PDB file of C-alpha atoms in Angstrom:
ATOM      1  CA  GLN M   1      98.670  85.583  79.149  1.00  0.00           C
ATOM      2  CA  VAL M   2      95.093  85.271  80.371  1.00  0.00           C
ATOM      3  CA  GLN M   3      92.559  86.118  77.670  1.00  0.00           C
ATOM      4  CA  LEU M   4      88.786  86.085  77.898  1.00  0.00           C
ATOM      5  CA  VAL M   5      86.935  86.673  74.645  1.00  0.00           C
ATOM      6  CA  GLN M   6      83.181  87.118  74.827  1.00  0.00           C
ATOM      7  CA  SER M   7      80.478  86.614  72.226  1.00  0.00           C
ATOM      8  CA  GLY M   8      78.948  89.501  70.343  1.00  0.00           C
ATOM      9  CA  ALA M   9      76.175  91.921  71.130  1.00  0.00           C
ATOM     10  CA  GLU M  10      72.597  90.673  71.335  1.00  0.00           C
ATOM     11  CA  VAL M  11      69.194  92.274  70.900  1.00  0.00           C
ATOM     12  CA  LYS M  12      66.299  90.421  72.483  1.00  0.00           C
ATOM     13  CA  LYS M  13      62.599  90.968  73.016  1.00  0.00           C
ATOM     14  CA  PRO M  14      61.075  91.007  76.497  1.00  0.00           C
ATOM     15  CA  GLY M  15      60.342  87.500  77.716  1.00  0.00           C
ATOM     16  CA  ALA M  16      63.058  85.916  75.591  1.00  0.00           C
ATOM     17  CA  SER M  17      66.313  84.324  76.761  1.00  0.00           C
ATOM     18  CA  VAL M  18      69.889  85.236  75.980  1.00  0.00           C
ATOM     19  CA  LYS M  19      73.097  83.235  76.221  1.00  0.00           C
ATOM     20  CA  VAL M  20      76.467  84.980  76.432  1.00  0.00           C
ATOM     21  CA  SER M  21      79.672  82.992  76.117  1.00  0.00           C
ATOM     22  CA  CYS M  22      83.246  83.567  77.200  1.00  0.00           C
ATOM     23  CA  LYS M  23      86.198  81.675  75.714  1.00  0.00           C
ATOM     24  CA  ALA M  24      89.257  81.435  77.925  1.00  0.00           C
ATOM     25  CA  SER M  25      92.902  80.958  77.021  1.00  0.00           C
ATOM     26  CA  GLY M  26      96.338  81.347  78.532  1.00  0.00           C
ATOM     27  CA  TYR M  27      95.836  79.371  81.738  1.00  0.00           C
ATOM     28  CA  THR M  28      94.564  76.062  83.127  1.00  0.00           C
ATOM     29  CA  PHE M  29      90.840  76.446  82.498  1.00  0.00           C
ATOM     30  CA  THR M  30      89.655  74.160  85.294  1.00  0.00           C
ATOM     31  CA  SER M  31      91.744  75.798  88.027  1.00  0.00           C
ATOM     32  CA  TYR M  32      89.884  79.092  88.457  1.00  0.00           C
ATOM     33  CA  TYR M  33      86.297  80.117  89.088  1.00  0.00           C
ATOM     34  CA  MET M  34      84.642  82.369  86.526  1.00  0.00           C
ATOM     35  CA  HIS M  35      82.339  85.207  87.539  1.00  0.00           C
ATOM     36  CA  TRP M  36      79.630  87.028  85.630  1.00  0.00           C
ATOM     37  CA  VAL M  37      79.138  90.717  86.386  1.00  0.00           C
ATOM     38  CA  ARG M  38      76.773  93.074  84.619  1.00  0.00           C
ATOM     39  CA  GLN M  39      76.508  96.835  84.301  1.00  0.00           C
ATOM     40  CA  ALA M  40      73.342  98.627  83.226  1.00  0.00           C
ATOM     41  CA  PRO M  41      73.819 101.859  81.246  1.00  0.00           C
ATOM     42  CA  GLY M  42      75.245 104.558  83.507  1.00  0.00           C
ATOM     43  CA  GLN M  43      75.053 102.285  86.549  1.00  0.00           C
ATOM     44  CA  GLY M  44      77.455 100.373  88.776  1.00  0.00           C
ATOM     45  CA  LEU M  45      78.714  96.811  88.759  1.00  0.00           C
ATOM     46  CA  GLU M  46      76.410  93.973  89.772  1.00  0.00           C
ATOM     47  CA  TRP M  47      77.708  90.486  90.619  1.00  0.00           C
ATOM     48  CA  MET M  48      75.468  87.797  89.135  1.00  0.00           C
ATOM     49  CA  GLY M  49      77.214  84.603  90.152  1.00  0.00           C
ATOM     50  CA  MET M  50      80.188  82.353  89.592  1.00  0.00           C
ATOM     51  CA  ILE M  51      80.940  78.885  88.284  1.00  0.00           C
ATOM     52  CA  ASN M  52      83.672  76.363  88.930  1.00  0.00           C
ATOM     53  CA  PRO M  53      84.643  75.136  85.438  1.00  0.00           C
ATOM     54  CA  SER M  54      85.896  71.945  87.043  1.00  0.00           C
ATOM     55  CA  GLY M  55      82.673  70.157  87.839  1.00  0.00           C
ATOM     56  CA  GLY M  56      80.321  72.969  86.931  1.00  0.00           C
ATOM     57  CA  ASN M  57      79.019  73.842  90.400  1.00  0.00           C
ATOM     58  CA  SER M  58      77.840  77.407  90.653  1.00  0.00           C
ATOM     59  CA  ASN M  59      76.641  80.080  93.075  1.00  0.00           C
ATOM     60  CA  TYR M  60      74.098  82.634  91.937  1.00  0.00           C
ATOM     61  CA  ALA M  61      72.976  85.924  93.417  1.00  0.00           C
ATOM     62  CA  GLN M  62      69.521  85.426  94.920  1.00  0.00           C
ATOM     63  CA  LYS M  63      68.148  88.133  92.636  1.00  0.00           C
ATOM     64  CA  PHE M  64      68.705  85.935  89.566  1.00  0.00           C
ATOM     65  CA  GLN M  65      68.205  82.540  91.183  1.00  0.00           C
ATOM     66  CA  HIS M  66      65.150  81.491  89.181  1.00  0.00           C
ATOM     67  CA  ARG M  67      66.178  82.595  85.713  1.00  0.00           C
ATOM     68  CA  ILE M  68      69.954  82.204  85.426  1.00  0.00           C
ATOM     69  CA  THR M  69      72.071  79.255  84.373  1.00  0.00           C
ATOM     70  CA  MET M  70      75.851  79.188  84.144  1.00  0.00           C
ATOM     71  CA  THR M  71      77.601  76.390  82.286  1.00  0.00           C
ATOM     72  CA  SER M  72      81.124  75.422  81.367  1.00  0.00           C
ATOM     73  CA  ASP M  73      82.542  73.284  78.565  1.00  0.00           C
ATOM     74  CA  THR M  74      86.057  72.090  79.238  1.00  0.00           C
ATOM     75  CA  SER M  75      86.497  70.815  75.670  1.00  0.00           C
ATOM     76  CA  THR M  76      86.107  74.325  74.252  1.00  0.00           C
ATOM     77  CA  ARG M  77      87.345  76.197  77.355  1.00  0.00           C
ATOM     78  CA  THR M  78      84.128  78.194  77.309  1.00  0.00           C
ATOM     79  CA  VAL M  79      81.811  79.341  80.052  1.00  0.00           C
ATOM     80  CA  SER M  80      78.346  80.703  79.346  1.00  0.00           C
ATOM     81  CA  VAL M  81      75.548  82.458  81.154  1.00  0.00           C
ATOM     82  CA  GLU M  82      71.937  82.196  80.105  1.00  0.00           C
ATOM     83  CA  LEU M  83      69.347  84.606  81.435  1.00  0.00           C
ATOM     84  CA  SER M  84      65.670  83.932  80.777  1.00  0.00           C
ATOM     85  CA  SER M  85      62.444  85.950  81.033  1.00  0.00           C
ATOM     86  CA  LEU M  86      64.278  89.062  79.927  1.00  0.00           C
ATOM     87  CA  ARG M  87      62.919  92.487  80.763  1.00  0.00           C
ATOM     88  CA  SER M  88      64.059  95.962  79.840  1.00  0.00           C
ATOM     89  CA  GLU M  89      65.984  96.243  83.129  1.00  0.00           C
ATOM     90  CA  ASP M  90      68.273  93.441  81.934  1.00  0.00           C
ATOM     91  CA  THR M  91      69.714  95.747  79.282  1.00  0.00           C
ATOM     92  CA  ALA M  92      73.361  95.893  80.289  1.00  0.00           C
ATOM     93  CA  VAL M  93      76.919  95.032  79.445  1.00  0.00           C
ATOM     94  CA  TYR M  94      77.667  91.532  80.692  1.00  0.00           C
ATOM     95  CA  TYR M  95      81.243  90.686  81.695  1.00  0.00           C
ATOM     96  CA  CYS M  96      82.892  87.382  82.424  1.00  0.00           C
ATOM     97  CA  ALA M  97      85.831  87.625  84.787  1.00  0.00           C
ATOM     98  CA  ARG M  98      88.264  85.021  86.061  1.00  0.00           C
ATOM     99  CA  ASP M  99      89.248  84.634  89.687  1.00  0.00           C
ATOM    100  CA  HIS M 100      92.459  86.416  90.508  1.00  0.00           C
ATOM    101  CA  GLY M 101      93.915  83.344  92.156  1.00  0.00           C
ATOM    102  CA  GLY M 102      94.275  81.624  95.498  1.00  0.00           C
ATOM    103  CA  ASN M 103      91.379  80.530  97.672  1.00  0.00           C
ATOM    104  CA  TRP M 104      89.386  83.768  97.502  1.00  0.00           C
ATOM    105  CA  ASN M 105      86.828  84.612  94.871  1.00  0.00           C
ATOM    106  CA  TYR M 106      87.221  88.020  93.304  1.00  0.00           C
ATOM    107  CA  GLU M 107      87.682  89.104  89.724  1.00  0.00           C
ATOM    108  CA  GLY M 108      91.233  89.415  88.475  1.00  0.00           C
ATOM    109  CA  TYR M 109      90.932  89.237  84.684  1.00  0.00           C
ATOM    110  CA  TRP M 110      87.991  90.506  82.654  1.00  0.00           C
ATOM    111  CA  GLY M 111      86.486  89.876  79.257  1.00  0.00           C
ATOM    112  CA  GLN M 112      85.703  92.758  76.944  1.00  0.00           C
ATOM    113  CA  GLY M 113      81.997  92.760  77.765  1.00  0.00           C
ATOM    114  CA  THR M 114      78.886  91.888  75.764  1.00  0.00           C
ATOM    115  CA  LEU M 115      76.047  94.360  75.338  1.00  0.00           C
ATOM    116  CA  VAL M 116      72.620  92.816  75.702  1.00  0.00           C
ATOM    117  CA  THR M 117      69.725  95.064  74.716  1.00  0.00           C
ATOM    118  CA  VAL M 118      66.185  94.091  75.650  1.00  0.00           C
ATOM    119  CA  SER M 119      63.636  95.991  73.633  1.00  0.00           C
ATOM    120  CA  SER M 120      60.292  95.360  72.010  1.00  0.00           C
TER     121      SER M 120
ATOM    122  CA  ASP J   1      73.775  90.498 102.516  1.00  0.00           C
ATOM    123  CA  ILE J   2      76.877  92.537 103.255  1.00  0.00           C
ATOM    124  CA  GLN J   3      76.365  96.090 101.982  1.00  0.00           C
ATOM    125  CA  MET J   4      79.222  98.265 100.746  1.00  0.00           C
ATOM    126  CA  ILE J   5      78.911 102.037 100.956  1.00  0.00           C
ATOM    127  CA  GLN J   6      81.416 104.177  99.086  1.00  0.00           C
ATOM    128  CA  SER J   7      82.025 107.869  99.555  1.00  0.00           C
ATOM    129  CA  PRO J   8      82.084 110.295  97.972  1.00  0.00           C
ATOM    130  CA  SER J   9      80.027 109.509  94.881  1.00  0.00           C
ATOM    131  CA  THR J  10      82.009 112.035  92.867  1.00  0.00           C
ATOM    132  CA  LEU J  11      85.370 113.578  93.605  1.00  0.00           C
ATOM    133  CA  SER J  12      86.862 116.527  91.757  1.00  0.00           C
ATOM    134  CA  ALA J  13      90.560 117.246  92.295  1.00  0.00           C
ATOM    135  CA  SER J  14      93.567 118.815  90.609  1.00  0.00           C
ATOM    136  CA  VAL J  15      96.483 117.013  88.997  1.00  0.00           C
ATOM    137  CA  GLY J  16      99.015 116.244  91.706  1.00  0.00           C
ATOM    138  CA  ASP J  17      96.469 116.176  94.543  1.00  0.00           C
ATOM    139  CA  ARG J  18      96.296 113.352  97.047  1.00  0.00           C
ATOM    140  CA  ILE J  19      92.817 111.842  97.035  1.00  0.00           C
ATOM    141  CA  THR J  20      91.100 109.277  99.222  1.00  0.00           C
ATOM    142  CA  ILE J  21      88.020 107.158  98.587  1.00  0.00           C
ATOM    143  CA  THR J  22      86.305 105.385 101.454  1.00  0.00           C
ATOM    144  CA  CYS J  23      84.409 102.115 101.456  1.00  0.00           C
ATOM    145  CA  ARG J  24      82.444 100.932 104.486  1.00  0.00           C
ATOM    146  CA  ALA J  25      81.085  97.424 104.957  1.00  0.00           C
ATOM    147  CA  SER J  26      77.886  96.707 106.894  1.00  0.00           C
ATOM    148  CA  GLN J  27      79.729  93.985 108.827  1.00  0.00           C
ATOM    149  CA  SER J  28      83.322  92.942 109.254  1.00  0.00           C
ATOM    150  CA  ILE J  29      84.967  91.537 106.144  1.00  0.00           C
ATOM    151  CA  ASN J  30      88.433  91.259 107.707  1.00  0.00           C
ATOM    152  CA  VAL J  31      90.743  92.263 104.822  1.00  0.00           C
ATOM    153  CA  TRP J  32      88.766  90.624 102.040  1.00  0.00           C
ATOM    154  CA  LEU J  33      88.340  93.697  99.886  1.00  0.00           C
ATOM    155  CA  ALA J  34      89.390  94.573  96.345  1.00  0.00           C
ATOM    156  CA  TRP J  35      89.459  97.884  94.485  1.00  0.00           C
ATOM    157  CA  TYR J  36      88.804  98.278  90.768  1.00  0.00           C
ATOM    158  CA  GLN J  37      89.294 101.095  88.283  1.00  0.00           C
ATOM    159  CA  GLN J  38      86.926 101.419  85.346  1.00  0.00           C
ATOM    160  CA  LYS J  39      87.417 103.837  82.487  1.00  0.00           C
ATOM    161  CA  PRO J  40      84.485 104.734  80.217  1.00  0.00           C
ATOM    162  CA  GLY J  41      83.623 101.961  77.785  1.00  0.00           C
ATOM    163  CA  LYS J  42      86.186  99.576  79.265  1.00  0.00           C
ATOM    164  CA  ALA J  43      86.117  96.573  81.547  1.00  0.00           C
ATOM    165  CA  PRO J  44      87.119  97.128  85.173  1.00  0.00           C
ATOM    166  CA  LYS J  45      90.742  96.594  86.146  1.00  0.00           C
ATOM    167  CA  LEU J  46      91.944  95.165  89.453  1.00  0.00           C
ATOM    168  CA  LEU J  47      94.089  97.635  91.420  1.00  0.00           C
ATOM    169  CA  ILE J  48      94.223  96.364  94.999  1.00  0.00           C
ATOM    170  CA  TYR J  49      93.340  93.066  96.678  1.00  0.00           C
ATOM    171  CA  LYS J  50      93.363  91.873 100.275  1.00  0.00           C
ATOM    172  CA  ALA J  51      92.717  95.513 101.220  1.00  0.00           C
ATOM    173  CA  SER J  52      96.293  96.674 100.671  1.00  0.00           C
ATOM    174  CA  SER J  53      98.103  94.418  98.178  1.00  0.00           C
ATOM    175  CA  LEU J  54      98.964  96.188  94.941  1.00  0.00           C
ATOM    176  CA  GLU J  55      98.245  94.230  91.776  1.00  0.00           C
ATOM    177  CA  SER J  56     101.249  93.828  89.493  1.00  0.00           C
ATOM    178  CA  ASP J  57     101.757  96.621  86.946  1.00  0.00           C
ATOM    179  CA  VAL J  58      99.620  99.058  88.957  1.00  0.00           C
ATOM    180  CA  PRO J  59     101.453 102.341  89.637  1.00  0.00           C
ATOM    181  CA  SER J  60     102.736 102.780  93.165  1.00  0.00           C
ATOM    182  CA  ARG J  61     100.768 106.026  93.606  1.00  0.00           C
ATOM    183  CA  PHE J  62      97.787 103.760  94.313  1.00  0.00           C
ATOM    184  CA  SER J  63      97.508 102.300  97.798  1.00  0.00           C
ATOM    185  CA  GLY J  64      94.855 100.657  99.921  1.00  0.00           C
ATOM    186  CA  SER J  65      94.371 100.330 103.650  1.00  0.00           C
ATOM    187  CA  GLY J  66      91.869  99.224 106.246  1.00  0.00           C
ATOM    188  CA  SER J  67      90.366  96.154 107.831  1.00  0.00           C
ATOM    189  CA  GLY J  68      87.101  95.130 109.420  1.00  0.00           C
ATOM    190  CA  THR J  69      84.491  97.558 108.135  1.00  0.00           C
ATOM    191  CA  GLU J  70      86.393 100.623 106.948  1.00  0.00           C
ATOM    192  CA  PHE J  71      88.711 100.808 103.961  1.00  0.00           C
ATOM    193  CA  THR J  72      90.379 103.490 101.879  1.00  0.00           C
ATOM    194  CA  LEU J  73      91.865 103.780  98.420  1.00  0.00           C
ATOM    195  CA  THR J  74      94.422 106.557  98.098  1.00  0.00           C
ATOM    196  CA  ILE J  75      96.003 108.063  95.008  1.00  0.00           C
ATOM    197  CA  SER J  76      99.063 109.936  96.243  1.00  0.00           C
ATOM    198  CA  SER J  77      99.408 112.256  93.236  1.00  0.00           C
ATOM    199  CA  LEU J  78      96.429 112.348  90.878  1.00  0.00           C
ATOM    200  CA  GLN J  79      97.315 111.994  87.209  1.00  0.00           C
ATOM    201  CA  PRO J  80      95.129 112.657  84.142  1.00  0.00           C
ATOM    202  CA  ASP J  81      95.196 108.918  83.371  1.00  0.00           C
ATOM    203  CA  ASP J  82      93.483 108.259  86.728  1.00  0.00           C
ATOM    204  CA  ILE J  83      90.179 109.738  85.553  1.00  0.00           C
ATOM    205  CA  ALA J  84      87.812 106.823  86.040  1.00  0.00           C
ATOM    206  CA  THR J  85      85.207 105.342  88.323  1.00  0.00           C
ATOM    207  CA  TYR J  86      86.504 103.303  91.251  1.00  0.00           C
ATOM    208  CA  TYR J  87      84.662 100.422  92.894  1.00  0.00           C
ATOM    209  CA  CYS J  88      85.283  98.438  96.040  1.00  0.00           C
ATOM    210  CA  ARG J  89      84.207  94.815  96.200  1.00  0.00           C
ATOM    211  CA  GLN J  90      83.986  92.545  99.247  1.00  0.00           C
ATOM    212  CA  TYR J  91      84.879  88.884  98.946  1.00  0.00           C
ATOM    213  CA  LYS J  92      84.297  87.462 102.379  1.00  0.00           C
ATOM    214  CA  LYS J  93      82.800  84.035 101.754  1.00  0.00           C
ATOM    215  CA  ASP J  94      79.242  85.281 102.166  1.00  0.00           C
ATOM    216  CA  PHE J  95      77.134  85.391  99.022  1.00  0.00           C
ATOM    217  CA  PRO J  96      76.255  87.489  97.189  1.00  0.00           C
ATOM    218  CA  PHE J  97      79.439  89.336  96.515  1.00  0.00           C
ATOM    219  CA  ILE J  98      78.725  93.044  96.478  1.00  0.00           C
ATOM    220  CA  PHE J  99      80.359  96.008  94.782  1.00  0.00           C
ATOM    221  CA  GLY J 100      80.239  99.503  96.187  1.00  0.00           C
ATOM    222  CA  GLN J 101      78.208 101.952  94.151  1.00  0.00           C
ATOM    223  CA  GLY J 102      81.300 103.599  92.686  1.00  0.00           C
ATOM    224  CA  THR J 103      83.214 106.860  93.005  1.00  0.00           C
ATOM    225  CA  ARG J 104      83.734 108.945  89.908  1.00  0.00           C
ATOM    226  CA  VAL J 105      87.025 110.857  89.912  1.00  0.00           C
ATOM    227  CA  GLU J 106      87.254 114.010  87.809  1.00  0.00           C
ATOM    228  CA  ILE J 107      89.979 116.554  87.157  1.00  0.00           C
ATOM    229  CA  LYS J 108      89.183 120.040  88.455  1.00  0.00           C
TER     230      LYS J 108
END
């Protein structure tokens, strides 16, 4: 069965960077895009971008274009997202989510979420 | 960007009621729409994809319909376990992908 296990909670100061990882199992890692979605406290879901673990090409939401990097490591079946220049508004739960399947990109399987708190 | 507008923001209904949530896209997205259920403190769960296809293991009281710019999620008989926030999400190949703002469903 598909399993996505994310790294633990982080507390960062404004201006710092954070890297959240997501270890996948139960399927062919390189066959499905992985998305990153975040949710600020009490707010809705916000799509940040997606990465093709086979080759590493990615698409980012314009909002994050200059401070986000998504990577994948096929040897460890892990994808990661790094967000730099953190501000208080980046406090959120960050989810990785695998494509459902087929040729269309939408989230079918989700990780448990990682809380990132940005506070001085 | 394609914008997704959900209504209502909050819906209060009784157990057994039929409820409908609407999602409108700012331009046509054909049938490239998914619906998610999110319970407090949990990750979202896929309910419906391609506007009307039911994900496996999702109860049949959930259904989706629509195409183009207007879509609905219907729960035919509301159950206590359905208390959650529901989101639509377009996936027409036009970045960025956008979620609706969510509809919170409560029991009256």
